[in-house]
Amino acid sequence: MRRGLLITAGWVTAVATATVLGFTAVGSLGDEFPGRPLSRQEVEDRLAQTTPAFSPTPSASGSPAASGAASPSVSAPRRHFTGSGGSLWATCRNGLASLDGITPKTGFRLDESERGPARTAWVKFKQDGSHGRSREFLVSASCDGGTVTVTETEDD
């Protein structure tokens, strides 16, 4: 009888210890726990934190150094756009527009695109409807003085 009581007490102690250690380990992960979904603002903030672009450092002769040395340049401003067919990030760099992070909304698909860099970068989101009726939205981005301009039109 006494031996059974000791075995039961040992198991209860082991389970309690394992539970406390498990909660402590999960609690120490904090905000970086991979199972916690990010809010929309957290996603946009993390996407906006891009690695700066690098440009070659000029050598003494005035031409770019061949050694591969680089210095950070100012990163191009990005603009997030959410339209009827989906969302994307648009960037201007050297007067040319580029699109990335293109995500169709539920029920839409990416039909065609010219992601850039180009004078006008664009994507077409398409929703296949019933009875042969479909909706298409053309989202285009261009640069004006280093600022990206994004427009959306419904394509017939």
CSV table of N, CA and C in Angstrom, one decimal:
chain,number,residue,atom,x,y,z
A,1,MET,N,0.8,-1.2,0.0
A,1,MET,CA,0.0,0.0,0.0
A,1,MET,C,0.9,1.3,0.0
A,2,ARG,N,1.9,1.2,0.9
A,2,ARG,CA,2.8,2.4,1.0
A,2,ARG,C,3.6,2.6,-0.3
A,3,ARG,N,3.9,1.5,-1.0
A,3,ARG,CA,4.7,1.5,-2.2
A,3,ARG,C,3.9,2.1,-3.3
A,4,GLY,N,2.6,1.8,-3.4
A,4,GLY,CA,1.7,2.3,-4.4
A,4,GLY,C,1.5,3.8,-4.2
A,5,LEU,N,1.4,4.3,-3.0
A,5,LEU,CA,1.2,5.7,-2.7
A,5,LEU,C,2.5,6.5,-3.1
A,6,LEU,N,3.7,5.9,-2.9
A,6,LEU,CA,4.9,6.6,-3.3
A,6,LEU,C,5.0,6.7,-4.8
A,7,ILE,N,4.6,5.6,-5.5
A,7,ILE,CA,4.6,5.7,-7.0
A,7,ILE,C,3.7,6.7,-7.5
A,8,THR,N,2.5,6.8,-6.9
A,8,THR,CA,1.5,7.8,-7.3
A,8,THR,C,2.0,9.2,-7.1
A,9,ALA,N,2.5,9.4,-5.9
A,9,ALA,CA,3.1,10.7,-5.6
A,9,ALA,C,4.2,11.1,-6.5
A,10,GLY,N,5.1,10.2,-6.9
A,10,GLY,CA,6.1,10.4,-7.8
A,10,GLY,C,5.6,10.8,-9.2
A,11,TRP,N,4.6,10.1,-9.7
A,11,TRP,CA,4.0,10.5,-11.0
A,11,TRP,C,3.3,11.9,-10.9
A,12,VAL,N,2.6,12.2,-9.8
A,12,VAL,CA,2.0,13.5,-9.7
A,12,VAL,C,3.0,14.6,-9.7
A,13,THR,N,4.1,14.4,-9.0
A,13,THR,CA,5.2,15.4,-8.9
A,13,THR,C,5.8,15.5,-10.3
A,14,ALA,N,6.0,14.4,-11.1
A,14,ALA,CA,6.6,14.5,-12.4
A,14,ALA,C,5.7,15.3,-13.4
A,15,VAL,N,4.4,15.0,-13.3
A,15,VAL,CA,3.5,15.7,-14.2
A,15,VAL,C,3.4,17.2,-13.8
A,16,ALA,N,3.4,17.5,-12.6
A,16,ALA,CA,3.3,18.9,-12.1
A,16,ALA,C,4.6,19.7,-12.6
A,17,THR,N,5.7,19.0,-12.4
A,17,THR,CA,7.0,19.6,-12.9
A,17,THR,C,7.0,19.9,-14.4
A,18,ALA,N,6.6,18.9,-15.1
A,18,ALA,CA,6.6,19.0,-16.6
A,18,ALA,C,5.6,20.1,-17.0
A,19,THR,N,4.5,20.2,-16.4
A,19,THR,CA,3.5,21.2,-16.7
A,19,THR,C,4.1,22.6,-16.4
A,20,VAL,N,4.7,22.8,-15.3
A,20,VAL,CA,5.3,24.1,-14.9
A,20,VAL,C,6.4,24.5,-15.9
A,21,LEU,N,7.3,23.5,-16.2
A,21,LEU,CA,8.3,23.8,-17.2
A,21,LEU,C,7.8,24.1,-18.6
A,22,GLY,N,6.7,23.4,-19.0
A,22,GLY,CA,6.1,23.7,-20.3
A,22,GLY,C,5.5,25.1,-20.4
A,23,PHE,N,4.8,25.5,-19.3
A,23,PHE,CA,4.3,26.9,-19.3
A,23,PHE,C,5.4,27.9,-19.3
A,24,THR,N,6.4,27.7,-18.5
A,24,THR,CA,7.5,28.6,-18.4
A,24,THR,C,8.2,28.7,-19.8
A,25,ALA,N,8.4,27.6,-20.5
A,25,ALA,CA,9.1,27.7,-21.8
A,25,ALA,C,8.2,28.4,-22.8
A,26,VAL,N,7.0,28.2,-22.9
A,26,VAL,CA,6.1,28.9,-23.8
A,26,VAL,C,6.0,30.3,-23.4
A,27,GLY,N,5.9,30.6,-22.2
A,27,GLY,CA,5.8,32.0,-21.7
A,27,GLY,C,7.0,32.8,-22.1
A,28,SER,N,8.2,32.2,-22.1
A,28,SER,CA,9.4,32.9,-22.3
A,28,SER,C,9.6,33.3,-23.8
A,29,LEU,N,8.8,32.6,-24.7
A,29,LEU,CA,8.9,32.9,-26.1
A,29,LEU,C,8.3,34.3,-26.4
A,30,GLY,N,7.3,34.8,-25.6
A,30,GLY,CA,6.8,36.1,-25.8
A,30,GLY,C,6.2,36.4,-27.1
A,31,ASP,N,6.4,37.6,-27.6
A,31,ASP,CA,5.8,38.0,-28.9
A,31,ASP,C,6.3,37.3,-30.1
A,32,GLU,N,7.5,36.7,-30.0
A,32,GLU,CA,8.1,36.0,-31.2
A,32,GLU,C,7.6,34.6,-31.4
A,33,PHE,N,6.6,34.2,-30.6
A,33,PHE,CA,6.1,32.8,-30.7
A,33,PHE,C,5.5,32.7,-32.1
A,34,PRO,N,5.9,31.7,-32.9
A,34,PRO,CA,5.5,31.6,-34.3
A,34,PRO,C,4.0,31.3,-34.5
A,35,GLY,N,3.4,30.8,-33.4
A,35,GLY,CA,2.0,30.4,-33.6
A,35,GLY,C,1.0,31.6,-33.4
A,36,ARG,N,1.5,32.7,-32.9
A,36,ARG,CA,0.7,33.9,-32.7
A,36,ARG,C,0.5,34.6,-34.0
A,37,PRO,N,-0.8,34.8,-34.5
A,37,PRO,CA,-1.0,35.6,-35.7
A,37,PRO,C,-0.7,37.0,-35.5
A,38,LEU,N,-0.1,37.7,-36.5
A,38,LEU,CA,0.2,39.1,-36.5
A,38,LEU,C,-1.0,39.9,-36.9
A,39,SER,N,-1.1,41.1,-36.3
A,39,SER,CA,-2.2,42.0,-36.7
A,39,SER,C,-1.8,42.6,-38.1
A,40,ARG,N,-2.8,43.2,-38.7
A,40,ARG,CA,-2.5,43.8,-40.0
A,40,ARG,C,-1.4,44.9,-39.9
A,41,GLN,N,-1.5,45.7,-38.8
A,41,GLN,CA,-0.5,46.7,-38.7
A,41,GLN,C,0.9,46.1,-38.5
A,42,GLU,N,1.0,45.0,-37.7
A,42,GLU,CA,2.3,44.4,-37.5
A,42,GLU,C,2.9,43.8,-38.8
A,43,VAL,N,2.0,43.3,-39.7
A,43,VAL,CA,2.4,42.8,-41.0
A,43,VAL,C,3.0,43.9,-41.8
A,44,GLU,N,2.2,45.0,-41.9
A,44,GLU,CA,2.6,46.2,-42.7
A,44,GLU,C,3.9,46.8,-42.2
A,45,ASP,N,4.1,46.9,-40.9
A,45,ASP,CA,5.3,47.4,-40.3
A,45,ASP,C,6.5,46.5,-40.6
A,46,ARG,N,6.3,45.2,-40.5
A,46,ARG,CA,7.5,44.3,-40.8
A,46,ARG,C,7.8,44.3,-42.3
A,47,LEU,N,6.8,44.4,-43.2
A,47,LEU,CA,7.1,44.5,-44.6
A,47,LEU,C,7.7,45.8,-45.0
A,48,ALA,N,7.4,46.9,-44.3
A,48,ALA,CA,8.0,48.2,-44.6
A,48,ALA,C,9.5,48.2,-44.2
A,49,GLN,N,9.9,47.3,-43.3
A,49,GLN,CA,11.3,47.3,-42.8
A,49,GLN,C,12.1,46.5,-43.8
A,50,THR,N,12.4,47.1,-44.9
A,50,THR,CA,13.2,46.4,-45.9
A,50,THR,C,14.7,46.7,-45.7
A,51,THR,N,15.5,45.8,-46.2
A,51,THR,CA,16.9,46.0,-46.2
A,51,THR,C,17.3,47.1,-47.2
A,52,PRO,N,18.0,48.1,-46.8
A,52,PRO,CA,18.4,49.1,-47.8
A,52,PRO,C,19.1,48.6,-49.0
A,53,ALA,N,18.9,49.2,-50.1
A,53,ALA,CA,19.6,48.9,-51.3
A,53,ALA,C,21.0,49.3,-51.2
A,54,PHE,N,21.9,48.7,-51.9
A,54,PHE,CA,23.4,49.1,-51.8
A,54,PHE,C,23.8,49.5,-53.2
A,55,SER,N,24.7,50.5,-53.2
A,55,SER,CA,25.2,51.0,-54.5
A,55,SER,C,26.8,50.9,-54.4
A,56,PRO,N,27.5,50.7,-55.5
A,56,PRO,CA,28.9,50.6,-55.4
A,56,PRO,C,29.6,51.9,-54.9
A,57,THR,N,30.6,51.7,-54.1
A,57,THR,CA,31.4,52.9,-53.7
A,57,THR,C,32.4,53.3,-54.7
A,58,PRO,N,32.4,54.6,-55.1
A,58,PRO,CA,33.4,55.0,-56.1
A,58,PRO,C,34.8,54.8,-55.7
A,59,SER,N,35.7,54.4,-56.6
A,59,SER,CA,37.1,54.3,-56.3
A,59,SER,C,37.8,55.6,-56.5
A,60,ALA,N,39.1,55.7,-56.3
A,60,ALA,CA,39.8,56.9,-56.5
A,60,ALA,C,39.7,57.4,-57.9
A,61,SER,N,39.6,56.5,-58.9
A,61,SER,CA,39.5,56.9,-60.3
A,61,SER,C,38.1,57.5,-60.6
A,62,GLY,N,37.1,57.4,-59.7
A,62,GLY,CA,35.8,57.9,-60.0
A,62,GLY,C,34.9,56.9,-60.5
A,63,SER,N,35.4,55.7,-60.9
A,63,SER,CA,34.5,54.6,-61.3
A,63,SER,C,34.2,53.7,-60.2
A,64,PRO,N,33.1,52.9,-60.2
A,64,PRO,CA,32.7,52.0,-59.1
A,64,PRO,C,33.9,51.1,-58.8
A,65,ALA,N,34.1,50.8,-57.5
A,65,ALA,CA,35.1,49.9,-57.1
A,65,ALA,C,34.8,48.5,-57.5
A,66,ALA,N,35.8,47.8,-58.0
A,66,ALA,CA,35.6,46.4,-58.5
A,66,ALA,C,35.6,45.4,-57.3
A,67,SER,N,36.0,45.9,-56.1
A,67,SER,CA,36.2,45.0,-55.0
A,67,SER,C,34.8,44.5,-54.4
A,68,GLY,N,33.8,45.1,-54.9
A,68,GLY,CA,32.4,44.7,-54.3
A,68,GLY,C,32.1,45.5,-53.1
A,69,ALA,N,32.9,46.4,-52.6
A,69,ALA,CA,32.6,47.2,-51.5
A,69,ALA,C,31.3,48.0,-51.8
A,70,ALA,N,30.4,48.1,-50.8
A,70,ALA,CA,29.2,48.8,-51.0
A,70,ALA,C,28.8,49.7,-49.8
A,71,SER,N,28.1,50.7,-50.0
A,71,SER,CA,27.6,51.6,-49.0
A,71,SER,C,26.1,51.7,-49.1
A,72,PRO,N,25.4,51.8,-48.0
A,72,PRO,CA,23.9,51.8,-48.1
A,72,PRO,C,23.5,53.1,-48.8
A,73,SER,N,22.4,53.0,-49.6
A,73,SER,CA,21.8,54.2,-50.2
A,73,SER,C,20.4,54.3,-49.5
A,74,VAL,N,19.8,55.4,-49.7
A,74,VAL,CA,18.4,55.6,-49.2
A,74,VAL,C,17.5,54.6,-49.9
A,75,SER,N,16.7,53.9,-49.1
A,75,SER,CA,15.8,52.9,-49.7
A,75,SER,C,14.6,53.7,-50.3
A,76,ALA,N,14.1,53.2,-51.4
A,76,ALA,CA,13.0,53.8,-52.1
A,76,ALA,C,11.7,53.7,-51.2
A,77,PRO,N,10.9,54.8,-51.2
A,77,PRO,CA,9.7,54.7,-50.4
A,77,PRO,C,8.7,53.7,-51.1
A,78,ARG,N,8.0,52.9,-50.2
A,78,ARG,CA,7.1,51.9,-50.7
A,78,ARG,C,5.7,52.4,-50.3
A,79,ARG,N,4.7,52.0,-51.1
A,79,ARG,CA,3.3,52.3,-50.9
A,79,ARG,C,2.5,51.0,-51.0
A,80,HIS,N,1.7,50.8,-49.9
A,80,HIS,CA,0.8,49.6,-49.9
A,80,HIS,C,-0.5,50.0,-50.5
A,81,PHE,N,-1.0,49.2,-51.4
A,81,PHE,CA,-2.3,49.5,-52.0
A,81,PHE,C,-3.2,48.3,-51.9
A,82,THR,N,-4.5,48.5,-51.4
A,82,THR,CA,-5.5,47.5,-51.4
A,82,THR,C,-6.6,47.9,-52.3
A,83,GLY,N,-7.0,47.1,-53.3
A,83,GLY,CA,-8.0,47.5,-54.2
A,83,GLY,C,-9.1,46.4,-54.2
A,84,SER,N,-10.0,46.5,-55.2
A,84,SER,CA,-11.1,45.6,-55.3
A,84,SER,C,-10.7,44.1,-55.6
A,85,GLY,N,-9.6,43.9,-56.3
A,85,GLY,CA,-9.2,42.5,-56.6
A,85,GLY,C,-8.0,42.0,-55.8
A,86,GLY,N,-7.3,42.8,-55.0
A,86,GLY,CA,-6.2,42.4,-54.2
A,86,GLY,C,-5.4,43.5,-53.7
A,87,SER,N,-4.2,43.1,-53.2
A,87,SER,CA,-3.3,44.1,-52.6
A,87,SER,C,-1.9,43.9,-53.1
A,88,LEU,N,-1.1,45.0,-53.0
A,88,LEU,CA,0.3,44.9,-53.4
A,88,LEU,C,1.1,46.0,-52.8
A,89,TRP,N,2.4,45.9,-53.0
A,89,TRP,CA,3.4,47.0,-52.6
A,89,TRP,C,4.0,47.5,-53.9
A,90,ALA,N,4.0,48.9,-54.0
A,90,ALA,CA,4.6,49.5,-55.1
A,90,ALA,C,5.8,50.4,-54.7
A,91,THR,N,6.9,50.4,-55.5
A,91,THR,CA,8.1,51.1,-55.2
A,91,THR,C,8.6,51.8,-56.4
A,92,CYS,N,9.2,53.0,-56.2
A,92,CYS,CA,9.8,53.8,-57.3
A,92,CYS,C,11.3,53.7,-57.0
A,93,ARG,N,12.1,53.4,-58.0
A,93,ARG,CA,13.5,53.4,-57.9
A,93,ARG,C,14.1,53.8,-59.2
A,94,ASN,N,14.9,54.9,-59.2
A,94,ASN,CA,15.4,55.5,-60.5
A,94,ASN,C,14.4,55.8,-61.5
A,95,GLY,N,13.2,56.3,-61.1
A,95,GLY,CA,12.2,56.7,-62.0
A,95,GLY,C,11.3,55.5,-62.5
A,96,LEU,N,11.6,54.3,-62.1
A,96,LEU,CA,10.9,53.2,-62.6
A,96,LEU,C,10.1,52.5,-61.5
A,97,ALA,N,8.9,52.1,-61.8
A,97,ALA,CA,8.0,51.5,-60.8
A,97,ALA,C,8.2,49.9,-60.8
A,98,SER,N,8.1,49.4,-59.6
A,98,SER,CA,8.1,47.9,-59.4
A,98,SER,C,7.0,47.5,-58.4
A,99,LEU,N,6.5,46.3,-58.6
A,99,LEU,CA,5.4,45.8,-57.8
A,99,LEU,C,5.9,44.5,-57.1
A,100,ASP,N,5.6,44.3,-55.9
A,100,ASP,CA,5.9,43.1,-55.2
A,100,ASP,C,4.8,42.9,-54.1
A,101,GLY,N,4.9,41.7,-53.5
A,101,GLY,CA,3.9,41.4,-52.5
A,101,GLY,C,2.5,41.4,-53.0
A,102,ILE,N,2.3,40.9,-54.2
A,102,ILE,CA,1.0,40.9,-54.9
A,102,ILE,C,0.2,39.7,-54.3
A,103,THR,N,-1.0,40.1,-53.8
A,103,THR,CA,-1.9,39.1,-53.1
A,103,THR,C,-3.3,39.3,-53.6
A,104,PRO,N,-3.9,38.4,-54.4
A,104,PRO,CA,-5.3,38.5,-54.8
A,104,PRO,C,-6.2,38.3,-53.6
A,105,LYS,N,-7.3,38.9,-53.7
A,105,LYS,CA,-8.4,38.7,-52.6
A,105,LYS,C,-9.0,37.4,-52.9
A,106,THR,N,-9.7,36.8,-51.9
A,106,THR,CA,-10.4,35.6,-52.1
A,106,THR,C,-11.4,35.7,-53.2
A,107,GLY,N,-11.3,34.7,-54.1
A,107,GLY,CA,-12.2,34.7,-55.3
A,107,GLY,C,-11.6,35.3,-56.5
A,108,PHE,N,-10.4,35.9,-56.3
A,108,PHE,CA,-9.7,36.5,-57.5
A,108,PHE,C,-8.4,35.7,-57.7
A,109,ARG,N,-7.8,35.9,-58.9
A,109,ARG,CA,-6.5,35.3,-59.2
A,109,ARG,C,-5.7,36.4,-60.0
A,110,LEU,N,-4.4,36.2,-60.0
A,110,LEU,CA,-3.6,37.1,-60.8
A,110,LEU,C,-3.6,36.6,-62.2
A,111,ASP,N,-4.1,37.4,-63.1
A,111,ASP,CA,-4.3,37.0,-64.5
A,111,ASP,C,-3.1,37.3,-65.3
A,112,GLU,N,-2.6,38.6,-65.3
A,112,GLU,CA,-1.4,39.0,-66.1
A,112,GLU,C,-0.7,40.0,-65.2
A,113,SER,N,0.6,40.3,-65.6
A,113,SER,CA,1.3,41.3,-64.9
A,113,SER,C,2.6,41.7,-65.6
A,114,GLU,N,3.0,42.9,-65.3
A,114,GLU,CA,4.3,43.5,-65.7
A,114,GLU,C,4.8,44.1,-64.4
A,115,ARG,N,5.5,43.4,-63.6
A,115,ARG,CA,5.9,43.8,-62.3
A,115,ARG,C,7.0,44.8,-62.2
A,116,GLY,N,7.7,45.0,-63.3
A,116,GLY,CA,8.7,46.1,-63.4
A,116,GLY,C,10.1,45.5,-63.0
A,117,PRO,N,11.1,46.4,-62.9
A,117,PRO,CA,10.9,47.8,-63.0
A,117,PRO,C,10.6,48.2,-64.5
A,118,ALA,N,9.6,49.2,-64.5
A,118,ALA,CA,9.1,49.7,-65.8
A,118,ALA,C,8.6,51.1,-65.6
A,119,ARG,N,8.4,51.8,-66.7
A,119,ARG,CA,7.8,53.2,-66.5
A,119,ARG,C,6.4,53.0,-65.9
A,120,THR,N,5.6,52.0,-66.3
A,120,THR,CA,4.3,51.7,-65.7
A,120,THR,C,4.3,50.2,-65.4
A,121,ALA,N,4.3,49.8,-64.2
A,121,ALA,CA,4.1,48.4,-63.7
A,121,ALA,C,2.7,48.2,-63.5
A,122,TRP,N,2.2,47.0,-63.8
A,122,TRP,CA,0.8,46.7,-63.6
A,122,TRP,C,0.5,45.2,-63.3
A,123,VAL,N,-0.7,45.0,-62.7
A,123,VAL,CA,-1.2,43.6,-62.5
A,123,VAL,C,-2.7,43.6,-62.9
A,124,LYS,N,-3.2,42.5,-63.3
A,124,LYS,CA,-4.6,42.3,-63.6
A,124,LYS,C,-5.1,41.2,-62.7
A,125,PHE,N,-6.1,41.6,-61.8
A,125,PHE,CA,-6.8,40.6,-60.9
A,125,PHE,C,-8.1,40.2,-61.6
A,126,LYS,N,-8.3,38.9,-61.7
A,126,LYS,CA,-9.5,38.4,-62.4
A,126,LYS,C,-10.3,37.6,-61.5
A,127,GLN,N,-11.7,37.8,-61.5
A,127,GLN,CA,-12.6,37.0,-60.8
A,127,GLN,C,-13.5,36.3,-61.8
A,128,ASP,N,-13.5,35.0,-61.9
A,128,ASP,CA,-14.3,34.2,-62.8
A,128,ASP,C,-15.7,34.1,-62.1
A,129,GLY,N,-16.7,34.6,-62.8
A,129,GLY,CA,-18.0,34.6,-62.2
A,129,GLY,C,-18.9,33.5,-62.8
A,130,SER,N,-20.1,33.4,-62.4
A,130,SER,CA,-21.0,32.4,-62.9
A,130,SER,C,-21.6,32.8,-64.2
A,131,HIS,N,-22.0,31.9,-65.1
A,131,HIS,CA,-22.6,32.2,-66.4
A,131,HIS,C,-21.7,33.0,-67.3
A,132,GLY,N,-20.4,32.7,-67.2
A,132,GLY,CA,-19.4,33.4,-68.1
A,132,GLY,C,-19.1,34.8,-67.8
A,133,ARG,N,-19.7,35.3,-66.7
A,133,ARG,CA,-19.4,36.7,-66.3
A,133,ARG,C,-18.2,36.8,-65.4
A,134,SER,N,-17.3,37.6,-65.8
A,134,SER,CA,-16.1,37.8,-64.9
A,134,SER,C,-15.8,39.3,-64.7
A,135,ARG,N,-15.1,39.5,-63.6
A,135,ARG,CA,-14.7,40.9,-63.3
A,135,ARG,C,-13.2,40.9,-63.3
A,136,GLU,N,-12.6,42.0,-63.9
A,136,GLU,CA,-11.2,42.2,-63.9
A,136,GLU,C,-10.9,43.6,-63.5
A,137,PHE,N,-9.8,43.7,-62.7
A,137,PHE,CA,-9.3,45.0,-62.2
A,137,PHE,C,-7.9,45.1,-62.6
A,138,LEU,N,-7.6,46.2,-63.2
A,138,LEU,CA,-6.2,46.5,-63.6
A,138,LEU,C,-5.6,47.6,-62.6
A,139,VAL,N,-4.6,47.2,-62.0
A,139,VAL,CA,-3.9,48.1,-61.0
A,139,VAL,C,-2.5,48.4,-61.6
A,140,SER,N,-2.3,49.7,-61.8
A,140,SER,CA,-1.0,50.2,-62.4
A,140,SER,C,-0.3,51.2,-61.5
A,141,ALA,N,1.0,51.1,-61.5
A,141,ALA,CA,1.8,52.0,-60.7
A,141,ALA,C,2.8,52.7,-61.6
A,142,SER,N,3.0,54.0,-61.4
A,142,SER,CA,4.0,54.8,-62.1
A,142,SER,C,4.7,55.7,-61.1
A,143,CYS,N,5.8,56.3,-61.5
A,143,CYS,CA,6.6,57.2,-60.7
A,143,CYS,C,6.4,58.6,-61.2
A,144,ASP,N,6.2,59.5,-60.2
A,144,ASP,CA,6.2,60.9,-60.6
A,144,ASP,C,7.1,61.7,-59.6
A,145,GLY,N,8.3,62.0,-60.0
A,145,GLY,CA,9.2,62.7,-59.1
A,145,GLY,C,9.6,61.9,-57.9
A,146,GLY,N,9.8,60.6,-58.1
A,146,GLY,CA,10.2,59.7,-57.1
A,146,GLY,C,9.1,59.2,-56.2
A,147,THR,N,7.9,59.6,-56.4
A,147,THR,CA,6.7,59.2,-55.6
A,147,THR,C,5.9,58.2,-56.5
A,148,VAL,N,5.5,57.1,-55.9
A,148,VAL,CA,4.8,56.1,-56.6
A,148,VAL,C,3.3,56.5,-56.6
A,149,THR,N,2.6,56.4,-57.8
A,149,THR,CA,1.2,56.7,-57.9
A,149,THR,C,0.6,55.4,-58.4
A,150,VAL,N,-0.5,54.9,-57.6
A,150,VAL,CA,-1.2,53.7,-57.9
A,150,VAL,C,-2.6,54.0,-58.3
A,151,THR,N,-3.1,53.4,-59.4
A,151,THR,CA,-4.5,53.6,-59.8
A,151,THR,C,-5.1,52.2,-60.1
A,152,GLU,N,-6.4,52.1,-60.0
A,152,GLU,CA,-7.1,50.9,-60.2
A,152,GLU,C,-8.3,51.3,-61.2
A,153,THR,N,-8.5,50.5,-62.2
A,153,THR,CA,-9.6,50.6,-63.1
A,153,THR,C,-10.2,49.2,-63.3
A,154,GLU,N,-11.6,49.2,-63.5
A,154,GLU,CA,-12.2,48.0,-63.8
A,154,GLU,C,-12.1,47.7,-65.3
A,155,ASP,N,-11.6,46.6,-65.6
A,155,ASP,CA,-11.3,46.3,-67.0
A,155,ASP,C,-12.5,45.5,-67.6
A,156,ASP,N,-13.0,46.0,-68.7
A,156,ASP,CA,-14.2,45.3,-69.2
A,156,ASP,C,-13.8,44.2,-70.2
